[in-house]
Short mmCIF file of C-alpha atoms in Angstrom, two decimals:
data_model
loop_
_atom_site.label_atom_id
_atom_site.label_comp_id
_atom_site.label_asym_id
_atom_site.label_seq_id
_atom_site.Cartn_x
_atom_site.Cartn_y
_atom_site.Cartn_z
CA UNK A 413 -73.38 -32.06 36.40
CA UNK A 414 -70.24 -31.39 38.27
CA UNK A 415 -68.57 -30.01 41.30
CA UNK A 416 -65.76 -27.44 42.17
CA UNK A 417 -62.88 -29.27 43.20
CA UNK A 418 -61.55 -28.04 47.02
CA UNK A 419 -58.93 -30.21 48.52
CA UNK A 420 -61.39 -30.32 51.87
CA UNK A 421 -63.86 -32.22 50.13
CA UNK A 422 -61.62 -35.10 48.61
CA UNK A 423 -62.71 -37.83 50.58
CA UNK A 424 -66.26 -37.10 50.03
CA UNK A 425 -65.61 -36.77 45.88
CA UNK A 426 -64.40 -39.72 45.67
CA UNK A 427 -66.77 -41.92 48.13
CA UNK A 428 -69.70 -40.56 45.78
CA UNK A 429 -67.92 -40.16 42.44
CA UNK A 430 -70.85 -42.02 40.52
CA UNK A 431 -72.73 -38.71 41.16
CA UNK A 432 -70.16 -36.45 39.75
CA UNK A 433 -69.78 -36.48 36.25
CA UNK A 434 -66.77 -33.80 36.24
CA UNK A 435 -65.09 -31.32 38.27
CA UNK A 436 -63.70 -27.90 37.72
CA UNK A 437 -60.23 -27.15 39.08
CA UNK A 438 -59.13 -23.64 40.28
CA UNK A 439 -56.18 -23.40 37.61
CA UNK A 440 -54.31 -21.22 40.28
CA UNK A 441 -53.94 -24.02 42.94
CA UNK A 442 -51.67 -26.38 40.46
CA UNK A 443 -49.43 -23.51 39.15
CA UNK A 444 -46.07 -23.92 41.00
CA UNK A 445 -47.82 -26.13 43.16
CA UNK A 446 -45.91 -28.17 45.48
CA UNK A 447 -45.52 -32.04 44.85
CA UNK A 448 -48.34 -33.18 47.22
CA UNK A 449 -50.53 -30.73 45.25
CA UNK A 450 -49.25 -32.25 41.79
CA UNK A 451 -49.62 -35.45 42.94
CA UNK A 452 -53.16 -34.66 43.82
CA UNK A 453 -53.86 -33.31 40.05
CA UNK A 454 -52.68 -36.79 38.81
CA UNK A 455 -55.26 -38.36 41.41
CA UNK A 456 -57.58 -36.58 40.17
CA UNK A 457 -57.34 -36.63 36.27
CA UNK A 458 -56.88 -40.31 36.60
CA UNK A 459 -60.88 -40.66 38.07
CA UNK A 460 -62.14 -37.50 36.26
CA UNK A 461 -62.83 -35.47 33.39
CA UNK A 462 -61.14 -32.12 35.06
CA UNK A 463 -61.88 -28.45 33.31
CA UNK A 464 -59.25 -26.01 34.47
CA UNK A 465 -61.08 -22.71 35.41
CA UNK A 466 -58.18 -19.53 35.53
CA UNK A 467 -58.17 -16.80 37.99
CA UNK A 468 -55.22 -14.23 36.43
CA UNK A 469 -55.20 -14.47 33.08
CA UNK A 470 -56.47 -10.84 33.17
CA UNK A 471 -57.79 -10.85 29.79
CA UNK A 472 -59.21 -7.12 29.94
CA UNK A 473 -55.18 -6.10 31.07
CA UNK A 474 -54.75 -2.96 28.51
CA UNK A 475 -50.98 -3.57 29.06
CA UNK A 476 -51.60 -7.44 27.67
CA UNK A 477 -51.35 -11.11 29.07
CA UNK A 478 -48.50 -11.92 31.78
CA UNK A 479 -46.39 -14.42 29.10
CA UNK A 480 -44.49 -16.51 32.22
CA UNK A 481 -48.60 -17.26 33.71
CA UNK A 482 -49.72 -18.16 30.46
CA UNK A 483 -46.94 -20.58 29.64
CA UNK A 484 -47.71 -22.49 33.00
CA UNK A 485 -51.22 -22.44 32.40
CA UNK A 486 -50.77 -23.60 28.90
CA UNK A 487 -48.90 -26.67 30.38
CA UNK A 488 -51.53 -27.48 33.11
CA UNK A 489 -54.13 -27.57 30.24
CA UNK A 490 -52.04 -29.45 28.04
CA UNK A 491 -51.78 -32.03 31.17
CA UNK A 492 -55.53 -31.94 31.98
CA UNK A 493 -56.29 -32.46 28.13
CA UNK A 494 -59.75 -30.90 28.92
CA UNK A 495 -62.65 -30.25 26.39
CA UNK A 496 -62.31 -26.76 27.16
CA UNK A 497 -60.96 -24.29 29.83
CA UNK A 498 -62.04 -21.04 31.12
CA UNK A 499 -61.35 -17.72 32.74
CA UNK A 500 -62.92 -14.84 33.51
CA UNK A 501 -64.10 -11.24 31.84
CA UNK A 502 -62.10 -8.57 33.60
CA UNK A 503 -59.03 -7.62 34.54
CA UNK A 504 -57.22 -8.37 37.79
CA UNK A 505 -53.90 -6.39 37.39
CA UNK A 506 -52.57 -3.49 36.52
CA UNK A 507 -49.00 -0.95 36.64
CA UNK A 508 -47.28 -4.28 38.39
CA UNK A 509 -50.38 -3.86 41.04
CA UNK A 510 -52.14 -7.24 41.62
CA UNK A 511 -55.65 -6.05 42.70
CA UNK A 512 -56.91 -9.83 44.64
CA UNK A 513 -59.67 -10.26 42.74
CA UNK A 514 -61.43 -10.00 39.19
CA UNK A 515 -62.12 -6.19 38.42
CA UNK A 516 -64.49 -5.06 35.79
CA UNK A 517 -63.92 -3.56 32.54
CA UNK A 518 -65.66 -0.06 31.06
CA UNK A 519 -68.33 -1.10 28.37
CA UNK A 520 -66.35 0.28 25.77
CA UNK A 521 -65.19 -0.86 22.40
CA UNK A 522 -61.67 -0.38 23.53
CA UNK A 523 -62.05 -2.93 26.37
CA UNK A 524 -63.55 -5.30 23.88
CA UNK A 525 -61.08 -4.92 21.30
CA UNK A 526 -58.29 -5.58 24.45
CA UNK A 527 -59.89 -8.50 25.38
CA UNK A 528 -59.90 -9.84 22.13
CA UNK A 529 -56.26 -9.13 21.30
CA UNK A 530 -55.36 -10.77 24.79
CA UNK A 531 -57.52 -13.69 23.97
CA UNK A 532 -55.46 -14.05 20.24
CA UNK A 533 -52.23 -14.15 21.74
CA UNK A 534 -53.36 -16.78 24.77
CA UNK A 535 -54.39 -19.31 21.93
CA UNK A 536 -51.03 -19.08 20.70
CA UNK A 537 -50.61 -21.14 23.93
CA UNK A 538 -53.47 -22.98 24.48
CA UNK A 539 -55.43 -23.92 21.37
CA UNK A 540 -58.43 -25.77 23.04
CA UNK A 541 -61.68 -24.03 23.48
CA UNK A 542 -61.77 -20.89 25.91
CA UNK A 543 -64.58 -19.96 27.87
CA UNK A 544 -65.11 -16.57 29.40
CA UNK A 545 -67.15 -16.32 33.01
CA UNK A 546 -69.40 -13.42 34.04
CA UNK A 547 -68.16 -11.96 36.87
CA UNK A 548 -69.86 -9.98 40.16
CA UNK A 549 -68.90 -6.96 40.74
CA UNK A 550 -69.50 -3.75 42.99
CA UNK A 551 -68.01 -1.13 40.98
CA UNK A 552 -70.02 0.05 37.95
CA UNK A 553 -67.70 2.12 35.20
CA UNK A 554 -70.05 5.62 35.30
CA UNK A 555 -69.34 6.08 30.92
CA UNK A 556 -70.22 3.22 29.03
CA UNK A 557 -71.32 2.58 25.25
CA UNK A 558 -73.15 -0.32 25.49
CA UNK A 559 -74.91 -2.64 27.93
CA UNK A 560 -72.96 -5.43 30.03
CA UNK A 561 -75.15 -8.00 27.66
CA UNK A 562 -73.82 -6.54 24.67
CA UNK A 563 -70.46 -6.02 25.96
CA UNK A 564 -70.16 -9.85 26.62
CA UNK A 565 -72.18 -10.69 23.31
CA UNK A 566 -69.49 -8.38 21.49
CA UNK A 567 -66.23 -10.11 22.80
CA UNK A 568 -67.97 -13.65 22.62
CA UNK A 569 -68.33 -12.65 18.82
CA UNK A 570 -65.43 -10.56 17.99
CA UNK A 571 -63.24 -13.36 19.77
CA UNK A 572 -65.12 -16.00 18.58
CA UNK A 573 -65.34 -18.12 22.02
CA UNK A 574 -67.30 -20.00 24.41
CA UNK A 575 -69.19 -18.38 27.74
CA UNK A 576 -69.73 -19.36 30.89
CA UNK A 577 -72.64 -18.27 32.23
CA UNK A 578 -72.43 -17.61 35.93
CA UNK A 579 -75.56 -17.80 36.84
CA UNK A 580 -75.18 -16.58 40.97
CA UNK A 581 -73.10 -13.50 39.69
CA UNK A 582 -75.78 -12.89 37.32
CA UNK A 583 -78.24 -13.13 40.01
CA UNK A 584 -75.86 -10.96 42.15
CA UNK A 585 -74.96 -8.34 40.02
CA UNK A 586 -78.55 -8.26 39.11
CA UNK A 587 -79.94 -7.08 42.65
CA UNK A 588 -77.15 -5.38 43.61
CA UNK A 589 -77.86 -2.87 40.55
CA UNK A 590 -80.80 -3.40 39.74
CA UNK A 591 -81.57 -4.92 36.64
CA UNK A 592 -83.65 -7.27 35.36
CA UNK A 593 -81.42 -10.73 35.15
CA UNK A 594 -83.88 -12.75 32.79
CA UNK A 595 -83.50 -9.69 30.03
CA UNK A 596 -80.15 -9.96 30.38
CA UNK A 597 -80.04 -13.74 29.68
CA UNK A 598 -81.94 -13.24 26.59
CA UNK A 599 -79.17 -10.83 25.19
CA UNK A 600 -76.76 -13.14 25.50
CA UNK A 601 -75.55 -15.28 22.30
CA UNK A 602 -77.21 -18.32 23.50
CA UNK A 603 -75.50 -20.57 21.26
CA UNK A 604 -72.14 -19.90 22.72
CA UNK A 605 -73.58 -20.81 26.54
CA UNK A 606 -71.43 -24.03 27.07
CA UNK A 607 -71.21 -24.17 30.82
CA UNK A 608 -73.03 -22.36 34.02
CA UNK A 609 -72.30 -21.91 37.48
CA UNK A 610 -74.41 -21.82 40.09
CA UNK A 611 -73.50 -21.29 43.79
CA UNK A 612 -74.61 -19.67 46.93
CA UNK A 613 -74.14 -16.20 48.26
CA UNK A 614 -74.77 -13.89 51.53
CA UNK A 615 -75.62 -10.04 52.58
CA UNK A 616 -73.20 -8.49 54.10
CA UNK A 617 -73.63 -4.43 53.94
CA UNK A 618 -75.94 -4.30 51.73
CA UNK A 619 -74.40 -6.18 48.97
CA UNK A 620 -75.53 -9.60 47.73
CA UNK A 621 -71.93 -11.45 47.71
CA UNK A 622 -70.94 -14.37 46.01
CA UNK A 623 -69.44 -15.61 48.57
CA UNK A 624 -70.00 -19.60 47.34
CA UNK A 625 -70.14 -20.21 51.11
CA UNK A 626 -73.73 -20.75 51.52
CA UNK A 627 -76.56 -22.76 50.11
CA UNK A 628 -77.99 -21.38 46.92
CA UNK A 629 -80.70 -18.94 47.70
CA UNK A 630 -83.83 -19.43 46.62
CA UNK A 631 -84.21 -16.67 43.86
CA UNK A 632 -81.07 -18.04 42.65
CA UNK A 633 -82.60 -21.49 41.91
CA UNK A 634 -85.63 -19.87 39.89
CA UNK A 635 -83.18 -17.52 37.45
CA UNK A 636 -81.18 -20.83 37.56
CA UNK A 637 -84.69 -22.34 36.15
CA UNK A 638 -85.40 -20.06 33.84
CA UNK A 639 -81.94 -19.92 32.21
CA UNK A 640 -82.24 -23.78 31.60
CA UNK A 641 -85.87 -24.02 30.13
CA UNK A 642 -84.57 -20.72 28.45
CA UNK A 643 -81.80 -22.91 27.04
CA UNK A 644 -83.57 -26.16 26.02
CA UNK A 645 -86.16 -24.10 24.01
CA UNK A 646 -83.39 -22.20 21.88
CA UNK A 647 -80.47 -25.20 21.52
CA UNK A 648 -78.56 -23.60 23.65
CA UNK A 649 -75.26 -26.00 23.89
CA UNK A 650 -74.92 -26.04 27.47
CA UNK A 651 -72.55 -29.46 28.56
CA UNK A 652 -72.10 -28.75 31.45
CA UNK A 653 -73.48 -26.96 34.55
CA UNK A 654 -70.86 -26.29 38.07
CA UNK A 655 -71.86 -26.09 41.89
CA UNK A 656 -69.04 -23.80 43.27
CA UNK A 657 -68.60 -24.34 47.13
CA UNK A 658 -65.43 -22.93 48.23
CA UNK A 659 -65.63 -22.94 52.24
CA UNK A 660 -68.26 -23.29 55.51
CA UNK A 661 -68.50 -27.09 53.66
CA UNK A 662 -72.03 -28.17 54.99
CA UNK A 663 -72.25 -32.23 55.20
CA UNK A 664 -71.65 -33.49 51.61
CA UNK A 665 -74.85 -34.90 51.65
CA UNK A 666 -76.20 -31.22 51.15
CA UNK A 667 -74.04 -30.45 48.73
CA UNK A 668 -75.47 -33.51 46.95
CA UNK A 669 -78.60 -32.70 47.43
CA UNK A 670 -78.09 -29.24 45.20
CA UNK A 671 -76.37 -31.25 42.77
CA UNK A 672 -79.35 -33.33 42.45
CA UNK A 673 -81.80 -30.39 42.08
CA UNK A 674 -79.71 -28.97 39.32
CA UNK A 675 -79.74 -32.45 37.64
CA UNK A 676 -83.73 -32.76 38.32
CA UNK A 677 -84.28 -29.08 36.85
CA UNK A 678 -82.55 -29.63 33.74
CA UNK A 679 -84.17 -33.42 33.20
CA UNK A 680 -87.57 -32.20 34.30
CA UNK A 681 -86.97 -28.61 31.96
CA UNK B 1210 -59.89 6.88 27.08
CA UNK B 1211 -56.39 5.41 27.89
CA UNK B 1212 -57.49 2.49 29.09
CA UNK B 1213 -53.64 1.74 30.03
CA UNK B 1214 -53.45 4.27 32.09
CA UNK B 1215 -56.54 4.07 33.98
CA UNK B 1216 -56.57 0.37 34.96
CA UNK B 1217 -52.98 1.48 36.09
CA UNK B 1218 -54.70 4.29 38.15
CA UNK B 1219 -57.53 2.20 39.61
CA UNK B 1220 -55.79 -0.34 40.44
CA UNK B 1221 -53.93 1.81 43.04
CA UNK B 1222 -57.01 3.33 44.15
CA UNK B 1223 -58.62 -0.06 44.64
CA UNK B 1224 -55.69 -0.97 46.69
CA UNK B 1225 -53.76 1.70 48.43
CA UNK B 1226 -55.92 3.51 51.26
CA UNK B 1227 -54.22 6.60 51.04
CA UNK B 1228 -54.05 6.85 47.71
CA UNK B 1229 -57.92 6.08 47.48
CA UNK B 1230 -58.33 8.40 50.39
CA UNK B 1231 -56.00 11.27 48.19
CA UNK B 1232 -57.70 10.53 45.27
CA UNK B 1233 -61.63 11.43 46.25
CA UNK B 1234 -60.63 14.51 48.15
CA UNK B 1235 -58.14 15.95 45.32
CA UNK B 1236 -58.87 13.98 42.36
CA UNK B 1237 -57.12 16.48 40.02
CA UNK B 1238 -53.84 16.44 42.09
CA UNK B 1239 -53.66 12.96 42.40
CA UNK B 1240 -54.96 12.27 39.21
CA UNK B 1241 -52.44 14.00 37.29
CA UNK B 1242 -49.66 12.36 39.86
CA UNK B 1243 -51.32 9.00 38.54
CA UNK B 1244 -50.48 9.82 34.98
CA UNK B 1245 -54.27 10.59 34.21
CA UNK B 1246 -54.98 13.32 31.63
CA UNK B 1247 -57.78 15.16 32.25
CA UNK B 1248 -60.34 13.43 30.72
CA UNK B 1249 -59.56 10.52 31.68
CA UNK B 1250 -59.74 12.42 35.99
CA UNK B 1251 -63.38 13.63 35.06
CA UNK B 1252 -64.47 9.80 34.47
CA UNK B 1253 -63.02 8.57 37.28
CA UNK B 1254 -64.51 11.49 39.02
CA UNK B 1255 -68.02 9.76 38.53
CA UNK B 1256 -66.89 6.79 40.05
CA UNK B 1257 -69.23 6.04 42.88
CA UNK B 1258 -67.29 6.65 45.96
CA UNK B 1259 -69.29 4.26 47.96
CA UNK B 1260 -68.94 1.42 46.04
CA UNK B 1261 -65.03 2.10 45.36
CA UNK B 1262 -65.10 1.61 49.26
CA UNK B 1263 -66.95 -1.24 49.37
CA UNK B 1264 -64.91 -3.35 46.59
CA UNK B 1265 -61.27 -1.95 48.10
CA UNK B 1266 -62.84 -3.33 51.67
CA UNK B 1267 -63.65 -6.33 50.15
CA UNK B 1268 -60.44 -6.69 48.83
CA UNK B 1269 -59.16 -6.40 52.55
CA UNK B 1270 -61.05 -9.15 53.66
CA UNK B 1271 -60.71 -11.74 51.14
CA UNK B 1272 -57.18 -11.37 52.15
CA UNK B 1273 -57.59 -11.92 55.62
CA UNK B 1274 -59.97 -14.91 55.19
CA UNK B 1275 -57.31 -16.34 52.51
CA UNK B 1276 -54.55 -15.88 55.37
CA UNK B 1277 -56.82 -17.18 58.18
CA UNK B 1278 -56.90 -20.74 56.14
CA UNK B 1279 -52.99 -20.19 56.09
CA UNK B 1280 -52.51 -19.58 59.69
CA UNK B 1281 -54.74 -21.59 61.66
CA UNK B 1282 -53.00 -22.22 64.84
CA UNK B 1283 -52.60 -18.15 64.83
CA UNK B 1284 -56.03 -17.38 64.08
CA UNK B 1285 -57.32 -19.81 66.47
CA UNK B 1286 -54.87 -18.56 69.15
CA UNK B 1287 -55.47 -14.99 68.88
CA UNK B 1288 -59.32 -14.79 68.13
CA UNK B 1289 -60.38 -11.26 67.34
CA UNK B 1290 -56.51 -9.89 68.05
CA UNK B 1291 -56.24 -12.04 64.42
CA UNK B 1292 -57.85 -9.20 62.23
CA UNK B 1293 -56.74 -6.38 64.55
CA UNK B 1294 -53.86 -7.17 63.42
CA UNK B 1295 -54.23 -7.83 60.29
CA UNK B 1296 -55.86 -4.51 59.47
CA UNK B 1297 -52.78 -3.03 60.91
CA UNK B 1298 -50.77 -4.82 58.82
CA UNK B 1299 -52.81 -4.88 55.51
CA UNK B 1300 -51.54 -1.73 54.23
CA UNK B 1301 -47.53 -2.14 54.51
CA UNK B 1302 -47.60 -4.90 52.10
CA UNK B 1303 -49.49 -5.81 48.66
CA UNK B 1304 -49.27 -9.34 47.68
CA UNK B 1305 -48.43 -10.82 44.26
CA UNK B 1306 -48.35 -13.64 42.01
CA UNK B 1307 -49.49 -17.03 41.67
CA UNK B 1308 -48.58 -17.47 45.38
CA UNK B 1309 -49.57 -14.04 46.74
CA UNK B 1310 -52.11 -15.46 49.66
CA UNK B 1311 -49.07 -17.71 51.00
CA UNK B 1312 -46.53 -14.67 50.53
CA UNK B 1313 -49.36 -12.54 52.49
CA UNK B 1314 -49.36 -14.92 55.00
CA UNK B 1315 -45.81 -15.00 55.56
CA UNK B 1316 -45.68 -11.09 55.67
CA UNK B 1317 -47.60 -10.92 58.27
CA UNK B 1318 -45.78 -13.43 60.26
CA UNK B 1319 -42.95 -11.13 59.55
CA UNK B 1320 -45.39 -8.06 60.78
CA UNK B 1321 -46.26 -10.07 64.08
CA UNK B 1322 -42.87 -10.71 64.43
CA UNK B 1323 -41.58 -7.36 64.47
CA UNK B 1324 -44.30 -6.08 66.79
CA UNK B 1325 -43.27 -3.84 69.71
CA UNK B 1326 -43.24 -6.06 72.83
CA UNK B 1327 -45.84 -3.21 74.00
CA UNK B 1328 -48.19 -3.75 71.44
CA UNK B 1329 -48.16 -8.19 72.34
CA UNK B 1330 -48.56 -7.20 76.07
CA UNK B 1331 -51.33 -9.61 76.58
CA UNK B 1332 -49.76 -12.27 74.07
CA UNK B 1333 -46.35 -12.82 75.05
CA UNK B 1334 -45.96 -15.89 73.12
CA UNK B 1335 -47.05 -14.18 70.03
CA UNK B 1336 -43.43 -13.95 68.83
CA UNK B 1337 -42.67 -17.05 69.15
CA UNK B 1338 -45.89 -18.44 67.62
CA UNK B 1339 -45.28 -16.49 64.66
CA UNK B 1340 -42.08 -17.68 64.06
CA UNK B 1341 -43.16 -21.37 63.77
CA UNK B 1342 -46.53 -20.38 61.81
CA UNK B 1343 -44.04 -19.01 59.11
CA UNK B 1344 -41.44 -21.98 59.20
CA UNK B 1345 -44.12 -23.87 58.06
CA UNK B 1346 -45.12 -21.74 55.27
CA UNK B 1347 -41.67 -22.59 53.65
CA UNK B 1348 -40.96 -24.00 50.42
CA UNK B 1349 -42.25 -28.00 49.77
CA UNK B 1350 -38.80 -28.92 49.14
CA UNK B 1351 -37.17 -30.66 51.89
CA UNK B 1352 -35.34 -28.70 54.38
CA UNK B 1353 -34.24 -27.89 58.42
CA UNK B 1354 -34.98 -25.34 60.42
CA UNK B 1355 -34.49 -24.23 64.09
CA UNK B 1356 -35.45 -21.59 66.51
CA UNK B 1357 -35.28 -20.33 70.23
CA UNK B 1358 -37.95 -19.60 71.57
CA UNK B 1359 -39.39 -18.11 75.13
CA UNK B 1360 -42.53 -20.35 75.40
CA UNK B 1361 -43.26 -23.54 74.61
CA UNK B 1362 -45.57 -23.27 71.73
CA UNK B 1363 -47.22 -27.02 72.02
CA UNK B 1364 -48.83 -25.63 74.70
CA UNK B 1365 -50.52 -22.91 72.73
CA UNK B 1366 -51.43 -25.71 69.81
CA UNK B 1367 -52.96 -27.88 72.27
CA UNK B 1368 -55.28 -25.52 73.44
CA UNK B 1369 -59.03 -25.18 72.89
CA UNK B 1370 -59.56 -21.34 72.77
CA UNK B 1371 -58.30 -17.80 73.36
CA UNK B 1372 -59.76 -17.98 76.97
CA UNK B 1373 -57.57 -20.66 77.61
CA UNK B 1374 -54.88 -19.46 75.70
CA UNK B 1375 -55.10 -16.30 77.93
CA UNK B 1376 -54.17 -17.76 81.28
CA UNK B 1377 -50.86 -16.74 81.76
CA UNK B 1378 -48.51 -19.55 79.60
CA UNK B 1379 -45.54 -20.04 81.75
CA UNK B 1380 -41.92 -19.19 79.74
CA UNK B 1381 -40.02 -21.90 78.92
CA UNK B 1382 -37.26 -21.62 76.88
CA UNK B 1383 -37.36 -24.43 74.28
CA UNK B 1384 -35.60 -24.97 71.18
CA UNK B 1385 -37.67 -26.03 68.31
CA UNK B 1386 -36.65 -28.47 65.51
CA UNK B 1387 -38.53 -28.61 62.09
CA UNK B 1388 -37.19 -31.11 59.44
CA UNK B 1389 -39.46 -31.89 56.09
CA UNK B 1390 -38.08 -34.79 54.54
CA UNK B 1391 -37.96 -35.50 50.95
CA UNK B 1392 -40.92 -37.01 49.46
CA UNK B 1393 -42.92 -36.26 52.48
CA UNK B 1394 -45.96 -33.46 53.35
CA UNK B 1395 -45.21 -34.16 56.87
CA UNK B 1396 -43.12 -31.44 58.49
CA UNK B 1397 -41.62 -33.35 62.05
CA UNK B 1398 -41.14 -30.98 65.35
CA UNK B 1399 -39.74 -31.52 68.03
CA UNK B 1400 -39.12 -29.03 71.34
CA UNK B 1401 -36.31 -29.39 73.53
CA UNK B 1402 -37.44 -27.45 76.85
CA UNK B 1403 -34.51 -26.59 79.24
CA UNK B 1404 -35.67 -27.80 82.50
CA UNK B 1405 -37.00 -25.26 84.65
CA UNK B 1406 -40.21 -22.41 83.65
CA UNK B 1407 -39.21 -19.25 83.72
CA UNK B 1408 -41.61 -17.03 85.58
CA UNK B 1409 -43.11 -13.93 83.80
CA UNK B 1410 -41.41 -11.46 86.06
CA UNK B 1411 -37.88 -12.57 84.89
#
């Protein structure tokens, strides 16, 4: 059971590191990172295991992977020496436009075949395992040839890598439009699961955000359930499951306290 | 479907207002000025307009919460002026790269900076303020820097809250010193205020 490292919550990590088993870093906030922020890396590895989780690899990017990001990401991994490393399924740039956040890809055999390419050329950088995350989105491609499950379960197979199952975007994406997130879950290669996220999210128009500002909601705790007991029933090999919690930090105490409900779900499941 | 060419295409309409704006009232005029054949225009086309808007607004405000973290002193000073602002601003520059939040942030220093003093009336200090929230966005490596400025700015990071803040802050011409040593996080200011305030009205 781990936690998403933010620099805000340092002092609290490391006052109750016996309940943290490992953290995920934000791969972004160590690339050309000033020496206070390296320095905090080597703090950190020293006391952890540490998975570096990407923001701009862009692995759906029709035009291909940005070489010069990949080559510092490579070296960060190689640093962190990590059991595996992850990034996300979409794109987040295009035409020398850097959209701000992870975009989603058509359901199309075209976009899987992309990300697969992308993927082949980023392990001739980084040869440890790669997981792809889930990701929430608003904007639904209208023309599609195949389910979001299948579209996952196809790159996951074609590419022959690891998933990260966010579970909160899941839940998201699954009330924003509509679908049933438990069917989805079932679609998934199951054997391939080998981390989750869970965080907490907030309304605001309408739209169930992810914001991972706010205490995980309650239906979020019973897909959250069901994914695990889904997973101990078909050897899933799930190592490890991530609380994100990127801002409005409640007293670290609470974000203990969902740590330890994760850890008593999966023990009690 | 080029998938090339339409991430290149949404990604602008994501983005750009105007172009977002062009794009659902003419979508075969823009289209084809995006490079979009016309297959290609009619899927776009069923793109749901409303939740286009919704992701290019959230877009927006990630943004501004990313700069927020970025300026504190600035967003604390200015209160709701902050995203007023920053809406204003939003449009004449798209960040990039590994450090695009701390490039946006900087930008819009820039932005403040270049305001019209009509359009600061009831922040006079904003300027100034500006200017030191983007010395400190400079690189890690050690350096010097030094500005004149109209108001003392310590004044404005010592207080509690916009209401404060918005009592008139006497001008007081004061040069400010930055210096970030090597090896060190810490950058070290010091203000040098000539003697007398300067009343508003000169």
């Amino acid at each position: 059971m781990g936690l998403g490292f933010r620099s805000p919550l340092r002092a609290d990590i490391f006052r109750h590191q016996s309940q943290i088993d490992f953290l995920e870093i934000t791969a972004d906030h160590f690339l050309d990172a000033p020496s206070e922020k390296l320095a905090e890396l080597e703090l950190l590895a020293d006391h952890f295991t540490l998975i570096p989780h990407a923001l701009n690899l862009s692995l759906g990017s029709a035009e291909g992977i940005d070489g010069a990001y990949v080559e510092k990401l490579a070296a960060l991994v190689d640093r962190v020496n990590p059991p595996w490393w992850s990034d996300h399924l979409c794109f987040t740039r295009a035409g020398g436009v850097d959209i701000g956040h992870l975009s989603p890809l058509p359901l199309t055999q075209e976009a899987v075949d992309v990300v697969c390419q992308n993927i082949e050329r980023v392990r001739g950088f980084i040869a440890l395992p790669l997981l792809l995350e889930n990701i929430a989105y608003t904007v639904q491609w209208p023309e599609t040839e195949m389910t979001e499950a299948a579209f996952v379960s196809a790159v996951a197979e074609q590419a022959d890598c690891g998933l990260l199952l966010d579970v909160a975007n899941l839940y998201a994406n699954s009330v924003n439009h509509e679908f049933d997130p438990v069917a989805f879950f079932e679609q998934l290669p199951r054997d391939r699961i080998v981390q989750l996220h869970f965080a907490g999210g907030h309304w605001h128009d309408g739209i169930l955000i992810d914001s991972h500002a706010h205490p995980v909601l309650p239906a979020a705790w019973e897909l959250m359930e069901s994914v695990v007991r889904s997973c101990s029933a078909n050897s899933c090999s799930v190592r490890g499951i991530i609380l994100e919690r990127d801002e409005n930090f409640p007293a670290f105490t609470d974000i203990l306290a969902e740590l330890h409900q994760a850890r008593t779900l999966v023990e009690v499941v | 479907m080029s998938l090339v060419d339409m991430q290149r295409a949404i990604a602008q309409i994501y983005t750009q207002t105007d172009i977002r704006q062009a794009f659902f009232s003419d979508p075969n005029a823009v289209g084809h000025q995006l490079n979009l054949d016309d297959t290609d225009i009619a899927r776009l086309t069923c793109l749901s307009k409303k939740q286009v808007e919704q992701f290019a607004a959230s877009l927006k405000r990630k943004r501004l919460n990313e700069i927020r973290k970025l300026l504190p002193t600035l967003h604390r000073c200015l209160g709701k002026r902050f995203s007023a602002y920053f809406w204003r601003y939003a449009e004449t520059y798209h960040p990039k790269g590994i450090r695009k939040h701390h490039h946006d942030a900087y930008q819009f220093c820039q932005f403040l900076i270049g305001l019209p003093a009509e359009d600061r009336a009831d922040c006079p200090w904003l300027l100034d303020l500006a200017a030191c929230e983007a010395v400190l966005l400079q690189s890690s490596r050690p350096w010097l820097r030094w500005r004149f400025l109209q108001y003392d700015i310590s004044m404005l990071a010592d207080s509690a809250s916009p209401s404060e803040i918005d009592v008139a802050i006497p001008r007081r011409p004061t040069l400010a010193i930055w210096l970030r040593r090597p090896g060190t996080v810490v950058v070290h200011r010091r203000s040098l205020a000539f003697s007398w305030p300067v009343s508003a009205s000169n």
